[in-house]
Coordinates of C-alpha atoms in Angstrom, one line a residue:
M244 CA 16.8 52.5 31.8
E245 CA 15.3 55.1 33.9
A246 CA 18.4 54.7 36.1
R247 CA 21.2 55.0 33.7
L248 CA 20.1 57.9 32.6
A249 CA 19.8 59.4 36.1
V250 CA 23.6 58.7 36.1
A251 CA 24.1 60.3 33.6
V252 CA 22.3 63.2 33.9
S253 CA 24.5 63.0 37.8
V254 CA 27.7 62.9 35.7
M255 CA 27.0 66.0 33.4
V256 CA 25.7 67.9 36.6
D257 CA 28.3 66.9 38.9
D258 CA 30.0 69.5 40.8
G259 CA 31.4 67.5 43.6
T260 CA 28.2 67.6 45.5
V261 CA 26.6 64.6 44.3
D262 CA 25.8 62.2 46.8
V263 CA 26.6 59.0 45.6
S264 CA 24.9 57.2 48.3
L265 CA 21.6 58.9 48.1
L266 CA 21.5 58.9 44.6
C267 CA 21.8 54.8 44.7
R268 CA 19.3 54.3 47.3
R269 CA 16.7 56.3 45.2
L270 CA 17.4 54.4 42.1
K271 CA 17.7 51.2 44.0
I272 CA 20.9 50.2 42.3
S273 CA 24.3 49.5 44.2
R274 CA 27.2 52.0 44.0
D275 CA 28.8 49.6 42.1
T276 CA 26.4 49.6 39.4
Y277 CA 26.4 53.2 39.6
Y278 CA 30.4 53.2 39.0
R279 CA 29.8 50.9 36.1
Y280 CA 27.1 53.0 34.4
R281 CA 29.4 56.1 35.2
R282 CA 32.4 54.5 33.7
R283 CA 30.6 53.4 30.4
F284 CA 28.9 57.1 30.0
L285 CA 32.5 59.0 30.2
E286 CA 34.1 56.7 27.7
S287 CA 31.2 56.4 25.3
G288 CA 28.6 58.9 25.7
L289 CA 24.5 57.9 25.8
P290 CA 25.3 54.5 23.4
G291 CA 27.6 53.1 26.6
L292 CA 24.2 52.9 28.4
M293 CA 22.5 50.4 25.8
P294 CA 22.1 47.1 26.7
V295 CA 25.1 45.1 26.1
S296 CA 24.9 41.2 25.5
S297 CA 26.5 39.2 27.7
R298 CA 27.6 36.6 24.9
P299 CA 31.1 36.2 25.1
A300 CA 33.6 37.0 22.1
S301 CA 34.5 33.5 21.1
S302 CA 32.7 30.8 22.1
P303 CA 35.4 27.9 21.4
G304 CA 32.9 25.0 22.6
Q305 CA 30.2 25.9 20.3
T306 CA 29.2 23.4 17.4
P307 CA 31.7 23.7 14.3
P308 CA 29.7 26.0 11.6
E309 CA 30.1 22.7 8.9
V310 CA 28.9 20.1 11.8
A311 CA 25.8 22.4 12.2
S312 CA 25.2 22.8 8.4
L313 CA 25.7 19.1 7.6
I314 CA 22.7 18.3 10.8
V315 CA 20.5 20.9 9.1
A316 CA 21.1 19.5 5.8
L317 CA 20.4 15.7 7.1
R318 CA 17.5 16.8 9.0
Q319 CA 15.9 18.3 6.0
E320 CA 17.1 14.8 4.1
L321 CA 15.3 12.8 6.4
L322 CA 12.5 14.6 6.4
E323 CA 12.0 14.5 2.3
K324 CA 12.4 10.7 2.6
G325 CA 10.1 10.2 5.4
W326 CA 12.7 9.1 7.7
D327 CA 12.8 10.1 11.5
A328 CA 14.3 13.2 11.8
G329 CA 15.0 13.8 15.5
A330 CA 18.3 14.8 17.4
R331 CA 19.0 11.0 18.3
S332 CA 18.1 9.8 15.1
I333 CA 20.7 12.6 13.2
R334 CA 22.9 11.5 15.9
Y335 CA 23.2 8.2 15.1
R336 CA 23.2 8.2 11.2
L337 CA 26.1 11.2 11.6
K338 CA 28.1 8.1 13.8
R339 CA 27.3 5.6 10.9
Q340 CA 28.5 8.0 8.4
G341 CA 31.9 8.0 9.9
V342 CA 31.5 12.0 11.1
Q343 CA 34.5 12.6 13.6
N344 CA 33.4 14.0 16.6
V345 CA 29.7 13.6 16.3
P346 CA 28.0 15.9 18.7
T347 CA 25.4 14.9 22.0
A348 CA 21.6 14.4 20.9
R349 CA 21.0 17.0 23.1
T350 CA 23.7 19.4 21.4
V351 CA 22.2 18.3 18.1
H352 CA 18.3 19.4 19.5
R353 CA 20.0 23.0 20.3
V354 CA 21.8 23.2 16.7
L355 CA 17.9 22.6 15.2
V356 CA 16.6 25.2 18.1
R357 CA 18.8 27.8 16.7
A358 CA 18.2 27.0 13.2
G359 CA 14.7 27.5 13.5
L360 CA 13.6 23.9 12.7
V361 CA 12.5 23.0 15.9
S362 CA 10.8 24.2 19.1
P363 CA 11.8 23.8 22.6
Q364 CA 9.7 21.2 24.4
P365 CA 9.3 21.0 28.2
A366 CA 10.9 18.3 30.2
K367 CA 9.7 14.8 29.2
R368 CA 9.5 11.8 31.6
P369 CA 12.7 10.3 31.3
R370 CA 13.4 7.5 28.8
S371 CA 15.1 5.3 31.7
S372 CA 11.5 5.4 33.8
Y373 CA 9.7 3.4 31.2
R374 CA 9.5 -0.5 31.7
R375 CA 10.5 -2.7 28.7
F376 CA 11.1 -5.8 28.0
E377 CA 12.9 -8.0 25.5
H378 CA 13.3 -11.7 24.8
R379 CA 17.4 -12.7 25.1
Q380 CA 17.8 -14.4 21.6
P381 CA 16.8 -13.5 18.0
N382 CA 14.1 -15.5 16.9
A383 CA 13.1 -16.6 20.9
C384 CA 9.7 -14.7 20.1
W385 CA 8.2 -12.9 17.1
Q386 CA 5.4 -10.5 16.9
M387 CA 2.7 -10.3 14.3
D388 CA 0.3 -7.7 13.2
G389 CA -1.7 -6.1 10.7
T390 CA -2.7 -2.8 9.5
T391 CA -5.0 -1.0 6.9
W392 CA -3.2 1.6 4.4
I393 CA -5.1 3.6 1.6
L394 CA -4.3 3.0 -2.5
A395 CA -4.5 5.6 -4.9
D396 CA -8.0 4.8 -5.8
K397 CA -8.9 4.8 -2.2
T398 CA -9.1 1.1 -1.8
P399 CA -8.4 0.0 1.4
A400 CA -5.4 -2.9 1.8
W401 CA -4.0 -4.3 4.4
I402 CA -0.7 -4.8 5.4
L403 CA 0.5 -7.5 7.4
R404 CA 4.0 -7.5 9.4
I405 CA 6.1 -10.2 11.6
T406 CA 8.9 -8.1 13.3
D407 CA 11.8 -10.2 15.9
D408 CA 11.5 -8.8 19.5
H409 CA 15.3 -9.1 20.1
S410 CA 16.5 -6.9 17.2
R411 CA 13.7 -5.0 16.0
M412 CA 14.3 -6.9 12.6
I413 CA 11.6 -6.7 9.9
M414 CA 11.4 -10.7 9.3
A415 CA 8.4 -10.4 6.5
S416 CA 6.3 -7.8 5.0
L417 CA 2.6 -8.7 3.3
A418 CA 0.1 -6.4 1.5
C419 CA -3.2 -7.9 0.6
E420 CA -6.8 -7.6 0.6
A421 CA -7.6 -8.6 3.8
E422 CA -6.3 -10.0 7.2
N423 CA -7.4 -13.8 7.1
N424 CA -5.8 -16.9 8.7
V425 CA -4.9 -17.7 4.7
N426 CA -3.1 -14.5 4.0
A427 CA -1.4 -14.7 8.1
W428 CA 0.1 -17.7 7.4
T429 CA 1.7 -16.9 3.9
C430 CA 3.5 -14.0 5.7
M431 CA 4.2 -16.3 8.3
N432 CA 5.9 -18.8 5.6
T433 CA 7.6 -16.3 3.8
A434 CA 9.6 -15.2 7.2
I435 CA 10.4 -18.9 8.2
S436 CA 11.6 -19.6 4.7
R437 CA 14.0 -16.6 5.2
H438 CA 14.9 -16.8 8.6
G439 CA 13.8 -20.2 10.1
A440 CA 11.1 -20.9 12.7
P441 CA 10.7 -18.7 16.0
A442 CA 10.2 -20.3 19.7
M443 CA 6.9 -18.0 19.8
L444 CA 4.9 -15.7 17.8
L445 CA 2.9 -13.2 20.4
S446 CA 0.1 -11.7 18.3
D447 CA -3.4 -10.2 19.5
G448 CA -6.8 -11.4 19.6
G449 CA -7.6 -10.8 15.8
P450 CA -9.9 -13.6 13.9
A451 CA -6.8 -14.3 11.2
F452 CA -4.1 -14.9 14.2
G453 CA -6.5 -16.7 16.7
H454 CA -9.8 -18.4 16.7
R455 CA -10.2 -19.6 20.7
R456 CA -12.0 -15.7 21.6
I457 CA -14.7 -16.2 18.8
G458 CA -15.7 -19.7 18.7
G459 CA -13.5 -21.8 20.7
G460 CA -11.1 -24.1 19.9
L461 CA -8.1 -23.5 18.0
G462 CA -7.8 -21.6 14.3
V463 CA -6.2 -23.4 11.4
F464 CA -2.9 -20.5 12.2
E465 CA -2.7 -21.1 15.2
A466 CA -3.2 -25.0 15.1
R467 CA -0.4 -25.0 11.5
L468 CA 2.2 -23.2 14.3
R469 CA 1.7 -25.7 17.0
A470 CA 2.4 -28.3 14.4
L471 CA 6.1 -26.9 14.2
G472 CA 6.5 -26.5 17.5
I473 CA 5.8 -22.8 17.7
N474 CA 3.7 -21.4 20.3
P475 CA 0.9 -19.0 19.6
V476 CA 0.8 -16.3 22.5
V477 CA -2.1 -13.7 22.0
S478 CA -2.0 -10.7 24.1
S479 CA -5.0 -9.5 26.6
P480 CA -7.8 -7.8 25.1
F481 CA -7.3 -3.9 25.4
H482 CA -3.8 -4.3 26.5
P483 CA -2.0 -3.2 23.4
Q484 CA 1.7 -2.2 25.4
T485 CA 1.8 -5.9 25.3
C486 CA 2.4 -6.0 21.7
G487 CA 3.8 -2.2 21.9
K488 CA 7.1 -3.0 19.7
K489 CA 4.7 -3.8 16.8
E490 CA 2.2 -0.9 17.3
R491 CA 5.1 1.2 17.5
D492 CA 6.4 0.0 14.4
W493 CA 3.3 1.4 12.4
Q494 CA 4.7 4.9 12.7
P495 CA 7.9 5.2 10.8
L496 CA 6.9 2.4 7.8
K497 CA 3.1 5.0 7.1
R498 CA 5.5 8.0 7.1
W499 CA 7.8 6.6 4.8
L500 CA 4.8 5.5 3.0
T501 CA 3.5 8.9 2.6
A502 CA 6.4 10.5 1.2
Q503 CA 6.7 8.3 -1.7
P504 CA 4.1 8.1 -4.9
A505 CA 0.9 6.1 -3.9
A506 CA 0.4 2.8 -4.6
H507 CA -1.8 2.1 -7.6
G508 CA -2.4 -1.6 -6.1
L509 CA -1.1 -4.7 -4.0
I510 CA 1.9 -5.2 -6.4
E511 CA 3.2 -1.6 -6.3
L512 CA 2.5 -1.5 -2.1
Q513 CA 4.3 -5.0 -2.0
R514 CA 7.2 -3.4 -4.1
L515 CA 7.2 -0.3 -1.6
L516 CA 7.2 -2.5 1.6
D517 CA 10.0 -4.5 0.2
V518 CA 12.3 -1.3 -0.1
Y519 CA 11.1 -0.1 3.0
D520 CA 12.0 -3.4 4.7
A521 CA 15.7 -3.7 3.2
L522 CA 16.2 -0.2 4.5
F523 CA 14.8 -0.4 7.6
N524 CA 16.8 -3.4 8.6
T525 CA 20.0 -3.0 7.5
D526 CA 20.3 0.6 6.9
R527 CA 18.2 3.0 9.4
P528 CA 19.6 3.1 13.2
H529 CA 17.1 1.9 15.8
Q530 CA 17.3 4.0 19.0
A531 CA 16.2 1.0 21.2
L532 CA 19.4 -0.3 19.8
Q533 CA 22.0 2.6 20.4
G534 CA 22.2 3.3 16.6
D535 CA 22.5 -0.2 15.8
V536 CA 20.7 -1.7 12.5
P537 CA 18.2 -4.3 13.2
A538 CA 20.4 -6.7 10.9
E539 CA 23.1 -6.1 13.1
R540 CA 21.8 -7.0 16.6
Y541 CA 19.7 -10.1 14.7
A542 CA 23.3 -11.7 13.5
A543 CA 25.1 -10.8 16.9
S544 CA 23.6 -14.0 18.9
P545 CA 22.7 -17.4 18.7
K546 CA 18.8 -18.0 17.3
A547 CA 16.4 -19.7 19.3
T548 CA 14.6 -22.3 17.7
P549 CA 11.1 -23.9 17.9
S550 CA 10.5 -27.3 20.0
A551 CA 11.2 -30.4 18.6
E552 CA 8.1 -31.8 19.0
P553 CA 4.2 -30.2 17.9
I554 CA 3.0 -27.9 20.7
A555 CA -0.2 -29.6 21.7
P556 CA -3.7 -27.5 22.3
P557 CA -4.6 -26.3 25.7
C558 CA -7.7 -27.9 26.8
T559 CA -10.8 -25.5 26.5
I560 CA -14.5 -25.0 28.2
T561 CA -16.6 -23.7 26.2
Y562 CA -21.0 -23.2 27.0
Q563 CA -23.1 -22.9 24.8
K564 CA -27.0 -23.6 23.4
T565 CA -27.5 -26.4 21.1
A566 CA -29.3 -25.9 18.0
P567 CA -32.8 -27.1 16.9
N568 CA -31.0 -30.2 15.7
G569 CA -29.2 -30.8 18.7
A570 CA -25.5 -29.4 16.6
I571 CA -23.0 -28.0 18.8
R572 CA -19.8 -26.7 17.6
L573 CA -16.6 -28.1 18.9
G574 CA -14.5 -25.4 17.1
N575 CA -12.2 -25.3 14.3
G576 CA -15.4 -25.9 12.2
Y577 CA -16.1 -29.4 13.8
R578 CA -19.9 -29.7 14.5
L579 CA -21.3 -32.9 16.4
S580 CA -25.5 -33.4 16.4
I581 CA -26.0 -34.9 19.7
G582 CA -29.6 -35.7 19.3
R583 CA -33.1 -33.7 18.8
S584 CA -34.1 -34.5 22.0
W585 CA -31.2 -32.4 22.9
A586 CA -32.3 -29.2 21.1
G587 CA -32.4 -26.0 23.0
V588 CA -30.2 -26.8 25.9
E589 CA -27.7 -25.5 27.5
V590 CA -24.6 -27.7 27.5
T591 CA -20.8 -27.6 28.7
V592 CA -18.1 -28.5 26.0
V593 CA -14.5 -29.5 27.3
R594 CA -11.8 -30.4 24.4
D595 CA -8.3 -31.2 25.1
N596 CA -6.7 -31.5 21.3
L597 CA -9.0 -33.9 19.8
D598 CA -11.2 -35.3 22.7
V599 CA -14.0 -33.8 23.8
I600 CA -16.7 -34.2 26.2
V601 CA -20.5 -32.7 26.0
L602 CA -22.2 -32.3 30.3
H603 CA -25.6 -30.8 30.6
K604 CA -25.5 -30.1 34.5
Q605 CA -23.8 -33.5 35.7
T606 CA -25.1 -35.5 33.1
L607 CA -22.5 -36.7 30.5
I608 CA -23.7 -36.8 27.4
A609 CA -21.2 -37.7 24.8
N610 CA -17.7 -38.9 24.9
I611 CA -15.9 -38.3 21.4
R612 CA -12.2 -38.5 19.9
I613 CA -12.6 -35.8 16.5
D614 CA -11.9 -37.1 13.2
P615 CA -9.7 -34.2 11.7
N616 CA -11.0 -35.4 8.4
R617 CA -14.3 -34.9 8.8
R618 CA -16.2 -31.8 9.7
Y619 CA -19.6 -32.9 11.2
Q620 CA -18.3 -35.7 13.3
S621 CA -20.5 -39.1 13.9
N622 CA -23.7 -38.6 15.8
G623 CA -23.6 -42.0 17.0
R624 CA -27.0 -43.6 16.5
P625 CA -26.6 -47.5 16.9
H626 CA -27.1 -48.2 12.9
R627 CA -23.9 -45.8 12.8
R628 CA -22.0 -46.2 15.8
S629 CA -18.2 -45.7 15.5
H630 CA -15.6 -46.7 17.8
N631 CA -14.6 -43.6 18.9
K632 CA -17.9 -42.2 20.1
Q633 CA -20.5 -43.2 22.3
I634 CA -23.8 -41.3 23.4
L635 CA -24.3 -41.9 27.0
S636 CA -27.8 -40.9 27.5
E637 CA -30.8 -38.8 26.7
P638 CA -32.3 -36.2 29.2
S639 CA -35.1 -37.4 31.4

């Protein structure tokens, strides 16, 4: 501003003796700048020297006001209903509503910034840099998980959910009092009755879904899956990225539930889940699907099917110390007593489906075939010897 005032003074006192080059050097401005200020002062006086906006008189490419108003109104509506209200979500919803000439997501974001609804953010890691996997067919892989939710009376409840990996479609949701294998199978059975059985089910290592990390062998839930030809796969410990789609899927659900009246019991919570699932599958554009809804992606391809034959469980090896009465665990709730003479001994239990061998170091103690109808397997004593069990040796 000092330079502009100096130019104004020089013009007012100019009697033909002002050295423009010397004045510009003192003010550290160019001759072009000097003459521009001089012209503005002669035309408008001191107000003409005030800073002038460089914004053009018209912006033909700017988002039309009616479209900008639609963007702002839609964002407010989505926030009130508990849905995603970012630029990409708004753009996809406008396209599905049939709005003509929908601007890009970046333009939508700029409209929101100008309206003061969001703050400009620093550049983030590009989405293209993330490594993603997706099964090529619907029903090729389902993901199952559980999360907690607090009811109106502050009572904790559980939500179990199954999602299709290919389409992100929610196959079934269940509000229940606990995450256990009974409720897990209820949810799974509901999903199968609606959409058919998948080829594979991916889950974390929770006790409701798998038993191998707790007591060895197969849990009831996993055994039922294998009987239907469904391959159960358990993710690695401390690696939630394997079930990343499922983990990310809880965020929009909890945001939506928070925007609704609190459920007063499991029945009300289940009703909310049913409404959400229907809206999520058929109305909410999914960013990972380029704006399609999950039901459209699910119906667009042939469905994968499970194995035609039951899938045999994998061979397991467990190391355990026998109980004081000589009993050991075989997994799935089965137990076997190898005799009190083996009490407190470290043994190795190798199980291949129903076939079991028990070893102590290099000594073979027992070789049996489990009777699925009995929890406590025959102990092999001579007066109760069974055709499928042999106690081969006693410790020396």
